[in-house]
PDB file of C-alpha atoms and ligand atoms in Angstrom:
ATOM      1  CA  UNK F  21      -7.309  49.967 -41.171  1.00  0.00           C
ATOM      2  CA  UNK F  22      -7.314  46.179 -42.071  1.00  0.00           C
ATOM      3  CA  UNK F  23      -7.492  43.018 -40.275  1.00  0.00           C
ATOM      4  CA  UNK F  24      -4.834  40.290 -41.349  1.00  0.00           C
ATOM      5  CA  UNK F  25      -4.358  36.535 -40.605  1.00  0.00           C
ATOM      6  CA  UNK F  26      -1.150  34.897 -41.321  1.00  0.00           C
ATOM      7  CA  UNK F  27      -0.279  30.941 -40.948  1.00  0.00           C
ATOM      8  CA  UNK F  28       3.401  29.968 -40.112  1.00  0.00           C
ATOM      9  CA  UNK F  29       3.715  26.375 -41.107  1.00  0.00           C
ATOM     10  CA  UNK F  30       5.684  24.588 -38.439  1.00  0.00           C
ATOM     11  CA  UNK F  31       8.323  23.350 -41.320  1.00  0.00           C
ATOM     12  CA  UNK F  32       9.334  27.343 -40.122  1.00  0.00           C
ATOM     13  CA  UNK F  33       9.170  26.906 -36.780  1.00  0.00           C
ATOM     14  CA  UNK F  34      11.389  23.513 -36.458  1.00  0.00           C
ATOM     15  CA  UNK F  35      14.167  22.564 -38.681  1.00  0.00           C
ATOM     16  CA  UNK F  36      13.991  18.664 -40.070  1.00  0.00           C
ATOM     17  CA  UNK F  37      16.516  18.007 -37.137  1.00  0.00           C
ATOM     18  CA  UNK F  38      14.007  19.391 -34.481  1.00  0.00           C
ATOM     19  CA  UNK F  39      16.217  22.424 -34.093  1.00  0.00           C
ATOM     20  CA  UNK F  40      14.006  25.228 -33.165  1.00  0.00           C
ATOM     21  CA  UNK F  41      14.386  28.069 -36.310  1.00  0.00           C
ATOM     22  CA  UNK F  42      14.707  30.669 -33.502  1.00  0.00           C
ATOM     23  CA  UNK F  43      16.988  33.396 -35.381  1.00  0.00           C
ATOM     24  CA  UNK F  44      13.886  32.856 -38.216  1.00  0.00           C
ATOM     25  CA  UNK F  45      11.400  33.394 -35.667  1.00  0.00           C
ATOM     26  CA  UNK F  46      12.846  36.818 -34.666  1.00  0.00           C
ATOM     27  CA  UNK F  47      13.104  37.805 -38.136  1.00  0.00           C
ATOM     28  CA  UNK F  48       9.678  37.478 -38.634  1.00  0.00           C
ATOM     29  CA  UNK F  49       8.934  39.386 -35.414  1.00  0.00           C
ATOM     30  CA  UNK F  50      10.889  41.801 -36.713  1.00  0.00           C
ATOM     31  CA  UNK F  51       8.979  42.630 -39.694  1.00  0.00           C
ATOM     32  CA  UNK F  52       5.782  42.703 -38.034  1.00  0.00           C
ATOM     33  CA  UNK F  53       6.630  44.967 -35.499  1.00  0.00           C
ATOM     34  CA  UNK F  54       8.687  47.715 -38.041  1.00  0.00           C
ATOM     35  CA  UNK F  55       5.578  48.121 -40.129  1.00  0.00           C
ATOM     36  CA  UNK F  56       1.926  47.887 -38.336  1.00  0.00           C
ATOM     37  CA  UNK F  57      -0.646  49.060 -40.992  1.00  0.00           C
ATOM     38  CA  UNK F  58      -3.425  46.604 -39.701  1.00  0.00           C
ATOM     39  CA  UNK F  59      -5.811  46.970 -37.155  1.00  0.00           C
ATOM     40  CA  UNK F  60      -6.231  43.192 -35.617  1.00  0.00           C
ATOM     41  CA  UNK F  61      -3.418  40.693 -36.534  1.00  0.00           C
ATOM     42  CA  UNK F  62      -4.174  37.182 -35.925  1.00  0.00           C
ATOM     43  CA  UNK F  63      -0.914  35.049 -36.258  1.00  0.00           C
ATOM     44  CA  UNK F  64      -1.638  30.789 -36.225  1.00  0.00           C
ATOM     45  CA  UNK F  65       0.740  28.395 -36.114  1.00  0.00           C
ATOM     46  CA  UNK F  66       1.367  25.007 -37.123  1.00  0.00           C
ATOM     47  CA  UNK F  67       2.625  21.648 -35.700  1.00  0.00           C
ATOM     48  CA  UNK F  68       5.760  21.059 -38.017  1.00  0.00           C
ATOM     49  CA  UNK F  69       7.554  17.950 -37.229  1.00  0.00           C
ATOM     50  CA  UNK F  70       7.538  17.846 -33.541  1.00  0.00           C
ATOM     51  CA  UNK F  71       3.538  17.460 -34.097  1.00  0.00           C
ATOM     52  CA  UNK F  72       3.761  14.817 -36.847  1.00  0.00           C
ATOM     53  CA  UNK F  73       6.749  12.747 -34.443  1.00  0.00           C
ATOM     54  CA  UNK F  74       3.995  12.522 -31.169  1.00  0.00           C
ATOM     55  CA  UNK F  75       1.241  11.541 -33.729  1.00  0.00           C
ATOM     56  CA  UNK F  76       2.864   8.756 -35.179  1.00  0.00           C
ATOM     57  CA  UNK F  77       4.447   7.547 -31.761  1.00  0.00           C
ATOM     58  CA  UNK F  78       0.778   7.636 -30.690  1.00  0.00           C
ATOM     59  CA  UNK F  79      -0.610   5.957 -33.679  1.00  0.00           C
ATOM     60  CA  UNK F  80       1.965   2.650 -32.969  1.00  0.00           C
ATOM     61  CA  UNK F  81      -0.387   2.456 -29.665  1.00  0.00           C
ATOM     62  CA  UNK F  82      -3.744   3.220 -31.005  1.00  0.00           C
ATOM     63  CA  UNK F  83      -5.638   4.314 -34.265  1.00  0.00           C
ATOM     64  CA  UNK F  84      -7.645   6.955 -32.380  1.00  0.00           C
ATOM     65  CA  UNK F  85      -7.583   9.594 -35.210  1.00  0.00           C
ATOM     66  CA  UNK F  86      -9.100  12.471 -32.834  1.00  0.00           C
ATOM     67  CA  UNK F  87      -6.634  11.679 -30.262  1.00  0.00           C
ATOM     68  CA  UNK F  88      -3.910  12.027 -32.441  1.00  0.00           C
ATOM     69  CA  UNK F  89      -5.375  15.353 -34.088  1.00  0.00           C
ATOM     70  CA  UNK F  90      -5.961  16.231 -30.320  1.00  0.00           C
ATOM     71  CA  UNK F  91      -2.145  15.891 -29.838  1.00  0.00           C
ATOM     72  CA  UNK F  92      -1.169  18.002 -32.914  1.00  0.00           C
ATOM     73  CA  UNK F  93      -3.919  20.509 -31.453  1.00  0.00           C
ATOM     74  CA  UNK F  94      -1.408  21.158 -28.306  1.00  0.00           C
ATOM     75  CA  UNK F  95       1.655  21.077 -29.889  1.00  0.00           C
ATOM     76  CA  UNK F  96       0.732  24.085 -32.139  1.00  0.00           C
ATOM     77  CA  UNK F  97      -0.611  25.623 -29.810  1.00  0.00           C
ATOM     78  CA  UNK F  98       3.033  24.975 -27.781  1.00  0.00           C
ATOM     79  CA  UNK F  99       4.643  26.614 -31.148  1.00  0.00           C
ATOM     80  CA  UNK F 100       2.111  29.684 -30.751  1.00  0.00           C
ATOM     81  CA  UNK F 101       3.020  30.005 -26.810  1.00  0.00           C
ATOM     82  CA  UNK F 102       7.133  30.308 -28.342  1.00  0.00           C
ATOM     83  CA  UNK F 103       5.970  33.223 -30.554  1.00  0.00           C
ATOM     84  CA  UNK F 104       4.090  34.513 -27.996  1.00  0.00           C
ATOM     85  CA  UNK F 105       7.194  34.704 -25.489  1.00  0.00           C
ATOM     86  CA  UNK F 106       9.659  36.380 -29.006  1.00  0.00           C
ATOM     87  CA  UNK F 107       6.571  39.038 -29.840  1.00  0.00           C
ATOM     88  CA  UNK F 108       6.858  39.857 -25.668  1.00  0.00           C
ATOM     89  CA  UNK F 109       4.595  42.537 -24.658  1.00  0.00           C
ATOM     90  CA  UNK F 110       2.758  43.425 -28.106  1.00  0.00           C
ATOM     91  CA  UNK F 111       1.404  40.133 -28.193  1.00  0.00           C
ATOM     92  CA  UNK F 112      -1.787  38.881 -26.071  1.00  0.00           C
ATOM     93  CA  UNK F 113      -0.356  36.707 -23.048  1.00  0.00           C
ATOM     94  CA  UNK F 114      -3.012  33.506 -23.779  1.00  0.00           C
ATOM     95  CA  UNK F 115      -3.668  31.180 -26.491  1.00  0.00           C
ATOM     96  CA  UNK F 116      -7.199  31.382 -27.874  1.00  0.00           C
ATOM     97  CA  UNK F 117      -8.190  27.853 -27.667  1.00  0.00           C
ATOM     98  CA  UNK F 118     -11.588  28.427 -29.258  1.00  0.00           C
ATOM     99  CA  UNK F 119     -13.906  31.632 -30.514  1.00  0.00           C
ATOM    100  CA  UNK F 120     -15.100  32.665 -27.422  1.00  0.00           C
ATOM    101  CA  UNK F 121     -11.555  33.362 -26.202  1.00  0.00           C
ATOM    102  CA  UNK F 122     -10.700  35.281 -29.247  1.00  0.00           C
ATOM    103  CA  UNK F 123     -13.321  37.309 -29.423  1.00  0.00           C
ATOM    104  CA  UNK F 124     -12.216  38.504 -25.576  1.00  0.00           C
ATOM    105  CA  UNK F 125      -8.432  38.671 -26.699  1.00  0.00           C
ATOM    106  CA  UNK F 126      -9.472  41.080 -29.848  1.00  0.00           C
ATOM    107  CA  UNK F 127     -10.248  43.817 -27.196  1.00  0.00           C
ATOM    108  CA  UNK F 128      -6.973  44.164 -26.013  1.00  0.00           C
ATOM    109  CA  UNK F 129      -5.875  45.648 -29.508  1.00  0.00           C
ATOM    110  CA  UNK F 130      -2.632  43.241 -29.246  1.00  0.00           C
ATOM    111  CA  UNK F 131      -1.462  40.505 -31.633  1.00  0.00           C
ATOM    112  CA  UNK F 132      -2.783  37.209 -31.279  1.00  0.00           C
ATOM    113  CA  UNK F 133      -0.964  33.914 -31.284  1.00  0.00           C
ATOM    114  CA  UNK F 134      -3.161  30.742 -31.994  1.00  0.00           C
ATOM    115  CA  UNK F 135      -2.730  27.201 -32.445  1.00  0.00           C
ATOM    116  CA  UNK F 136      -5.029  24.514 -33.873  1.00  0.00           C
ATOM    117  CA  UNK F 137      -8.801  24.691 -32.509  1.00  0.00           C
ATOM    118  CA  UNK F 138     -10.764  20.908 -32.827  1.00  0.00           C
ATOM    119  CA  UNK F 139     -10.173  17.984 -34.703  1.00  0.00           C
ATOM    120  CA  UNK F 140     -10.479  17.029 -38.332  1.00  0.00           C
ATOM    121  CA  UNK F 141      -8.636  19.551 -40.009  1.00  0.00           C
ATOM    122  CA  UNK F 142      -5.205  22.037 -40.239  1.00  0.00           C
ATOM    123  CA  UNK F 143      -4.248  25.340 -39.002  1.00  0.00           C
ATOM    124  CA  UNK F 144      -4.721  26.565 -42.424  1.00  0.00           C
ATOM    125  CA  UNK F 145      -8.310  25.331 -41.407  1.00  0.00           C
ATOM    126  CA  UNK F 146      -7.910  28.007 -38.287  1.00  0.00           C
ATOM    127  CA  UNK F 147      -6.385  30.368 -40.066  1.00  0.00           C
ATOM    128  CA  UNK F 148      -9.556  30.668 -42.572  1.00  0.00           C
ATOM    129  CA  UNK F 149     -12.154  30.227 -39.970  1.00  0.00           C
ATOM    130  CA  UNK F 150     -10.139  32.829 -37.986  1.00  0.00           C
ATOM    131  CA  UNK F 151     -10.144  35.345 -40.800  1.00  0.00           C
ATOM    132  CA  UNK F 152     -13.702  35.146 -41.524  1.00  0.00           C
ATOM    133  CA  UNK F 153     -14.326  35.373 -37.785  1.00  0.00           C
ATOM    134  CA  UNK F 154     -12.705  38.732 -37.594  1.00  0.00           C
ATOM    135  CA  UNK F 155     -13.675  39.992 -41.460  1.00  0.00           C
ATOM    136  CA  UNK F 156     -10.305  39.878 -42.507  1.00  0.00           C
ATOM    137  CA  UNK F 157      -8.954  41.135 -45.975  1.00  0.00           C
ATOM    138  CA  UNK F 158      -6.455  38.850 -46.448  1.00  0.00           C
ATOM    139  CA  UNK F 159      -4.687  35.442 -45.007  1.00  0.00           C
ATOM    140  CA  UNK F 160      -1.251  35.241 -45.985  1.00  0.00           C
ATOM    141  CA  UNK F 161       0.208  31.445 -45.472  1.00  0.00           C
ATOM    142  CA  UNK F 162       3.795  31.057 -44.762  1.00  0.00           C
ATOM    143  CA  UNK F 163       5.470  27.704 -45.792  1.00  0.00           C
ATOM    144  CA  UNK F 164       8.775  26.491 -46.596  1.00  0.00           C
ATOM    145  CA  UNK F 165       8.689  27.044 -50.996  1.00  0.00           C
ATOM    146  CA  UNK F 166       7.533  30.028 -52.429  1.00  0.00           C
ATOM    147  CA  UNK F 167       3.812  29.308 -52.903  1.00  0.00           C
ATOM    148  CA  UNK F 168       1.826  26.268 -54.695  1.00  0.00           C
ATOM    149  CA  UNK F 169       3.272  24.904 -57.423  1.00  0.00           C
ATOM    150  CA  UNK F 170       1.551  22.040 -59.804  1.00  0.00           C
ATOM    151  CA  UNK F 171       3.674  19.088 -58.056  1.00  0.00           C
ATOM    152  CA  UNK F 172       5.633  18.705 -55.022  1.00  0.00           C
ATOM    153  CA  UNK F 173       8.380  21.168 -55.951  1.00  0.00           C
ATOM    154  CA  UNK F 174      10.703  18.681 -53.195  1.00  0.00           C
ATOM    155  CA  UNK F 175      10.184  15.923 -55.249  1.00  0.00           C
ATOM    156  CA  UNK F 176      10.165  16.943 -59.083  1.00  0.00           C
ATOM    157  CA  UNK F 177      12.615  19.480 -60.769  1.00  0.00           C
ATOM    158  CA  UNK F 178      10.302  20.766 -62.924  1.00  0.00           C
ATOM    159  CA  UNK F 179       7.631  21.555 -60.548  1.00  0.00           C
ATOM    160  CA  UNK F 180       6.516  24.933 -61.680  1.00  0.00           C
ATOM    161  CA  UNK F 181       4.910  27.660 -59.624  1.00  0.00           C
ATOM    162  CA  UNK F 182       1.082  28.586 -59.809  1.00  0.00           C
ATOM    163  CA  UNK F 183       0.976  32.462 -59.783  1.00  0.00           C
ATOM    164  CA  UNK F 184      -2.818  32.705 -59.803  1.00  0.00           C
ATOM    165  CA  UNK F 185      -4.957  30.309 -58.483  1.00  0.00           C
ATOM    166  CA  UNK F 186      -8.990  29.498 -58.733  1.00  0.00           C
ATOM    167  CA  UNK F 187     -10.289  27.987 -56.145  1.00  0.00           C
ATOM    168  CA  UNK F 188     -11.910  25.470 -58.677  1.00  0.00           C
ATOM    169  CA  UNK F 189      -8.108  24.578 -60.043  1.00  0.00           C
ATOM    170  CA  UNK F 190      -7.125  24.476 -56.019  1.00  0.00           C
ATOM    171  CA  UNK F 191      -9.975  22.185 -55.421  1.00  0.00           C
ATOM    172  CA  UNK F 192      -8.351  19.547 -58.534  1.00  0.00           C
ATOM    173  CA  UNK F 193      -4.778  19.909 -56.543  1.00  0.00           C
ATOM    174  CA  UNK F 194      -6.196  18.841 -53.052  1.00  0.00           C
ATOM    175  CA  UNK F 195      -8.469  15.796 -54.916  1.00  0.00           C
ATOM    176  CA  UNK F 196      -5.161  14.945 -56.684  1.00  0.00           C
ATOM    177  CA  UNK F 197      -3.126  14.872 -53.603  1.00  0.00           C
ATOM    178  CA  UNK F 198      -5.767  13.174 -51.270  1.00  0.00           C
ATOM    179  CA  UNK F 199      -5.908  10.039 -53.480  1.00  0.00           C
ATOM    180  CA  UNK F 200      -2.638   9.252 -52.878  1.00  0.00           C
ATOM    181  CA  UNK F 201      -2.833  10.344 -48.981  1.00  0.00           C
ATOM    182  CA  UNK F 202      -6.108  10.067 -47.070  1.00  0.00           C
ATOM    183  CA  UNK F 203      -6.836  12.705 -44.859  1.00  0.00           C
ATOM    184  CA  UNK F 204      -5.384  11.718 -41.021  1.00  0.00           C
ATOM    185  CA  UNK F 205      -4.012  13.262 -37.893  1.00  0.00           C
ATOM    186  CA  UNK F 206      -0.565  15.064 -39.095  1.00  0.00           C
ATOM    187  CA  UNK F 207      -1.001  14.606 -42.717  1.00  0.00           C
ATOM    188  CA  UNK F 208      -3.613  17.615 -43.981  1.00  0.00           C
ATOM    189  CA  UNK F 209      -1.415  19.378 -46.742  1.00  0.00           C
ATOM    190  CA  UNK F 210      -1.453  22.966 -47.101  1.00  0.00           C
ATOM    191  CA  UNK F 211      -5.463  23.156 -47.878  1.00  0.00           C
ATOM    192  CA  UNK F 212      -7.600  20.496 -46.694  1.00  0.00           C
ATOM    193  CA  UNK F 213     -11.104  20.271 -47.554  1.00  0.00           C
ATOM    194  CA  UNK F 214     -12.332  22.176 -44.559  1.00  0.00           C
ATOM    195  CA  UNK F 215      -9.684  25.179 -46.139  1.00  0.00           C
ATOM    196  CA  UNK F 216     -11.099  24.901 -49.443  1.00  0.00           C
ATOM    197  CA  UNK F 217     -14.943  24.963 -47.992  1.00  0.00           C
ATOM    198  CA  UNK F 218     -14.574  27.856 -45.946  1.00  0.00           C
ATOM    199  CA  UNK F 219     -12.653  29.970 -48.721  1.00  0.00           C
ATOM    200  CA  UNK F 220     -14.994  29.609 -50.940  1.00  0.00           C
ATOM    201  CA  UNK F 221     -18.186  30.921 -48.992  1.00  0.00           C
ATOM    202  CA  UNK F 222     -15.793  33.622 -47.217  1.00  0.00           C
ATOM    203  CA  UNK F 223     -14.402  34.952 -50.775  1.00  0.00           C
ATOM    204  CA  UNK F 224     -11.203  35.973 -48.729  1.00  0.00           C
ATOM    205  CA  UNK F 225      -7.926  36.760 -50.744  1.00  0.00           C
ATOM    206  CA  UNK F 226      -5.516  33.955 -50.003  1.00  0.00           C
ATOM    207  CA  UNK F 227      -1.385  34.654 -50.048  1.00  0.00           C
ATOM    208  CA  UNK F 228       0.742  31.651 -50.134  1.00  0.00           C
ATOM    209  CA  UNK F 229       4.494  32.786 -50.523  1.00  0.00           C
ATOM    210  CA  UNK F 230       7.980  31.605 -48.635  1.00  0.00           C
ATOM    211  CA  UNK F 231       8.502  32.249 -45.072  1.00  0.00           C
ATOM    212  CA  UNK F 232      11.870  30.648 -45.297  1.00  0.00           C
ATOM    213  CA  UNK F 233      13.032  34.267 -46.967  1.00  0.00           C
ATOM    214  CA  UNK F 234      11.006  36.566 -45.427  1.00  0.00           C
ATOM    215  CA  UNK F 235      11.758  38.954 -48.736  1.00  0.00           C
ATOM    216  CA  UNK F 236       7.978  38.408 -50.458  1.00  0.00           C
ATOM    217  CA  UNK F 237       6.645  38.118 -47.253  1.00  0.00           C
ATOM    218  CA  UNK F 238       7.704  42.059 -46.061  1.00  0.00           C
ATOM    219  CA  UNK F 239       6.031  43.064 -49.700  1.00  0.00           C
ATOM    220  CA  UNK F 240       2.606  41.847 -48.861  1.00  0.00           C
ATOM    221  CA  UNK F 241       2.691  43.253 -45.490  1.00  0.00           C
ATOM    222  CA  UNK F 242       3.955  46.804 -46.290  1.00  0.00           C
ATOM    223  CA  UNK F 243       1.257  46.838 -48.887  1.00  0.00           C
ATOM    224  CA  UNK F 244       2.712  45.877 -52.361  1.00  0.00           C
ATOM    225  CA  UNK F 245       0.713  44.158 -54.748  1.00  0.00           C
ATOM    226  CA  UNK F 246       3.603  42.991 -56.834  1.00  0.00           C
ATOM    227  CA  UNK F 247       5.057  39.649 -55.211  1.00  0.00           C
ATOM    228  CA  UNK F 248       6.461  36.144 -56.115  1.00  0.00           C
ATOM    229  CA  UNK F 249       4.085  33.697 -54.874  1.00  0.00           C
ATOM    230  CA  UNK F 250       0.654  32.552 -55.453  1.00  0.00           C
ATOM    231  CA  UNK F 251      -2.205  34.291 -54.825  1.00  0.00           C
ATOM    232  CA  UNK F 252      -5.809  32.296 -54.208  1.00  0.00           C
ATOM    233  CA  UNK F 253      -9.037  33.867 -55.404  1.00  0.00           C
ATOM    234  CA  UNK F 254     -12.528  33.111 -56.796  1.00  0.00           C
TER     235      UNK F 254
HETATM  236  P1  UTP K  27      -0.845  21.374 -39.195  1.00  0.00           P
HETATM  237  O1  UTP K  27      -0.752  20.127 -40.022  1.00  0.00           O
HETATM  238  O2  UTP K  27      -1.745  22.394 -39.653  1.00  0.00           O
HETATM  239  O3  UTP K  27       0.588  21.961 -38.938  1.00  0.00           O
HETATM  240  O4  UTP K  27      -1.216  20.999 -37.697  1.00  0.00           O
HETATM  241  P2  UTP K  27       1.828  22.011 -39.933  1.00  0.00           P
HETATM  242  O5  UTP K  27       2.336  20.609 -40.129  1.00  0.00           O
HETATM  243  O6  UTP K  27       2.785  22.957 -39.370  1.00  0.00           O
HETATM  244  O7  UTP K  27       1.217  22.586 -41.221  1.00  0.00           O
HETATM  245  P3  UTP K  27       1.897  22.674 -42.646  1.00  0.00           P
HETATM  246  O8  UTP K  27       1.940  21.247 -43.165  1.00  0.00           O
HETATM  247  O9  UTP K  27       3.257  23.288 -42.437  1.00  0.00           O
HETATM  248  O10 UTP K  27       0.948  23.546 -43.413  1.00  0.00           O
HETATM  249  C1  UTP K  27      -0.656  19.866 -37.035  1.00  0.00           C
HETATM  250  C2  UTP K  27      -1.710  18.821 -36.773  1.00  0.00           C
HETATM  251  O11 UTP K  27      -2.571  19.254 -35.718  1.00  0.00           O
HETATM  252  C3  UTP K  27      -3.899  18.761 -35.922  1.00  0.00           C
HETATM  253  C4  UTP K  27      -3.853  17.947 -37.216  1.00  0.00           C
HETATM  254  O12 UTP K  27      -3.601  16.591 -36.891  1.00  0.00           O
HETATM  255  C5  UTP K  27      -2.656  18.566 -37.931  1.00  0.00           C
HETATM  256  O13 UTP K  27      -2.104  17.708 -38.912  1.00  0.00           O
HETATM  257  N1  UTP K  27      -4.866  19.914 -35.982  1.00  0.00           N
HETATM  258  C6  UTP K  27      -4.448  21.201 -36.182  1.00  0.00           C
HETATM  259  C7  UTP K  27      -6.222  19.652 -35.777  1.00  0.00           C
HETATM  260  O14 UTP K  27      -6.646  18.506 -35.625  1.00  0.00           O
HETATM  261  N2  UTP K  27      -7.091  20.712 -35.733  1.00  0.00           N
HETATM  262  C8  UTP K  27      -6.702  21.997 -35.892  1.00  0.00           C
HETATM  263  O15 UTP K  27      -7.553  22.916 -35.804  1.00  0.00           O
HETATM  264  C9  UTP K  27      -5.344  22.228 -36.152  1.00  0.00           C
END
């Protein structure tokens, strides 16, 4: 048996009009519960839009960068509770808030839902830190386009998708895409440094691919190696 983390990016959870993706949500239920090959299943969510709306309320107040990660901390940990309540009595009825807690929810052989756990980084952060914590094989990060590609695929046409990708090529993205955003509270893109860090001392396969169709995202977790998306590794 193998152990599995995967993210859901809160761009899944919450449409762009703060409409919670609810039918999505059971969907995605759905397809973990039809096919369980792994032993622990660690499932972290993000803080979509609803997080990124407190934090910059907040920030028109004060420029208290932990308070404001702080923030995005609870409300993904809000979007974990909501999968908690769809996955019903499968999933563990708390939210690990930090290791100690997991390590006491892994004995109850259910799945666990998890939010953000301390400042200064994303849940992909979590996610990775979460996986190495529990020897996973594999993280498999849900967002809203089918993997990485070399530009924002939302902004350029001819953004083109990055099948395989070293984590010395990944590394070159995130420096690219941090000079033109500084790290802050609500802003960490899909791998922040912290993600990078910890990937490349755990050596743990990486899956980015779509959660938006669910399609790719069924492949990897009934086992098939042959998917569109990218795929991180050293
Ligand atoms: P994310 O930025 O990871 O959620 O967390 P997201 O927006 O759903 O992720 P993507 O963009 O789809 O991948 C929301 C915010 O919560 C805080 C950060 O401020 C982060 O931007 N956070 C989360 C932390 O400070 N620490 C954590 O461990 C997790």
């Amino acid at each position: 048996m193998k152990n599995i983390v995967i993210k859901i990016g809160g761009s899944l959870i919450f449409s762009e009009d703060l409409e919670i993706n609810i039918q999505q949500i059971i969907k995605f239920c759905k397809v973990i519960k039809t096919n369980q090959h792994y032993d622990k299943v660690i499932i972290v969510c993000g803080g979509g839009i609803i997080a990124r709306n407190y934090i910059s309320a907040i920030r028109s107040v004060h420029s208290n960068e932990t308070s404001n990660d702080i923030m995005g901390i609870k409300i993904s940990r809000i979007n974990a509770r909501l999968l908690m309540e769809v996955f019903g009595e499968i999933a563990f009825p708390e939210i690990p808030k930090q290791f100690k807690e997991l390590a006491q929810a892994l004995l109850f052989n259910k799945i666990i839902l998890m939010g953000g756990l301390q400042p200064g980084q994303s849940t992909t952060s979590v996610a990775l830190e979460v996986a190495e914590f529990i020897d996973a094989d594999q993280v498999v990060i849900l967002t809203n386009v089918n993997g990485i590609y070399d530009k924002d695929p939302n902004k350029f046409d001819d953004a083109k998708l990055i099948k395989n990708l070293t984590l010395d090529k990944l590394q070159n993205l995130i420096i690219k895409d941090s000079n033109e955003k500084q790290a802050a509270a609500g802003e960490y893109r899909i791998f922040d440094a912290v993600s990078l860090q910890i990937m490349k001392r755990s050596k743990i396969k990486v899956y980015v691919v779509s959660g938006t169709n669910l399609d790719e995202f069924t492949k990897i977790w009934i086992g098939e190696s042959d998917f569109n998306g990218t795929v991180i590794s050293n």
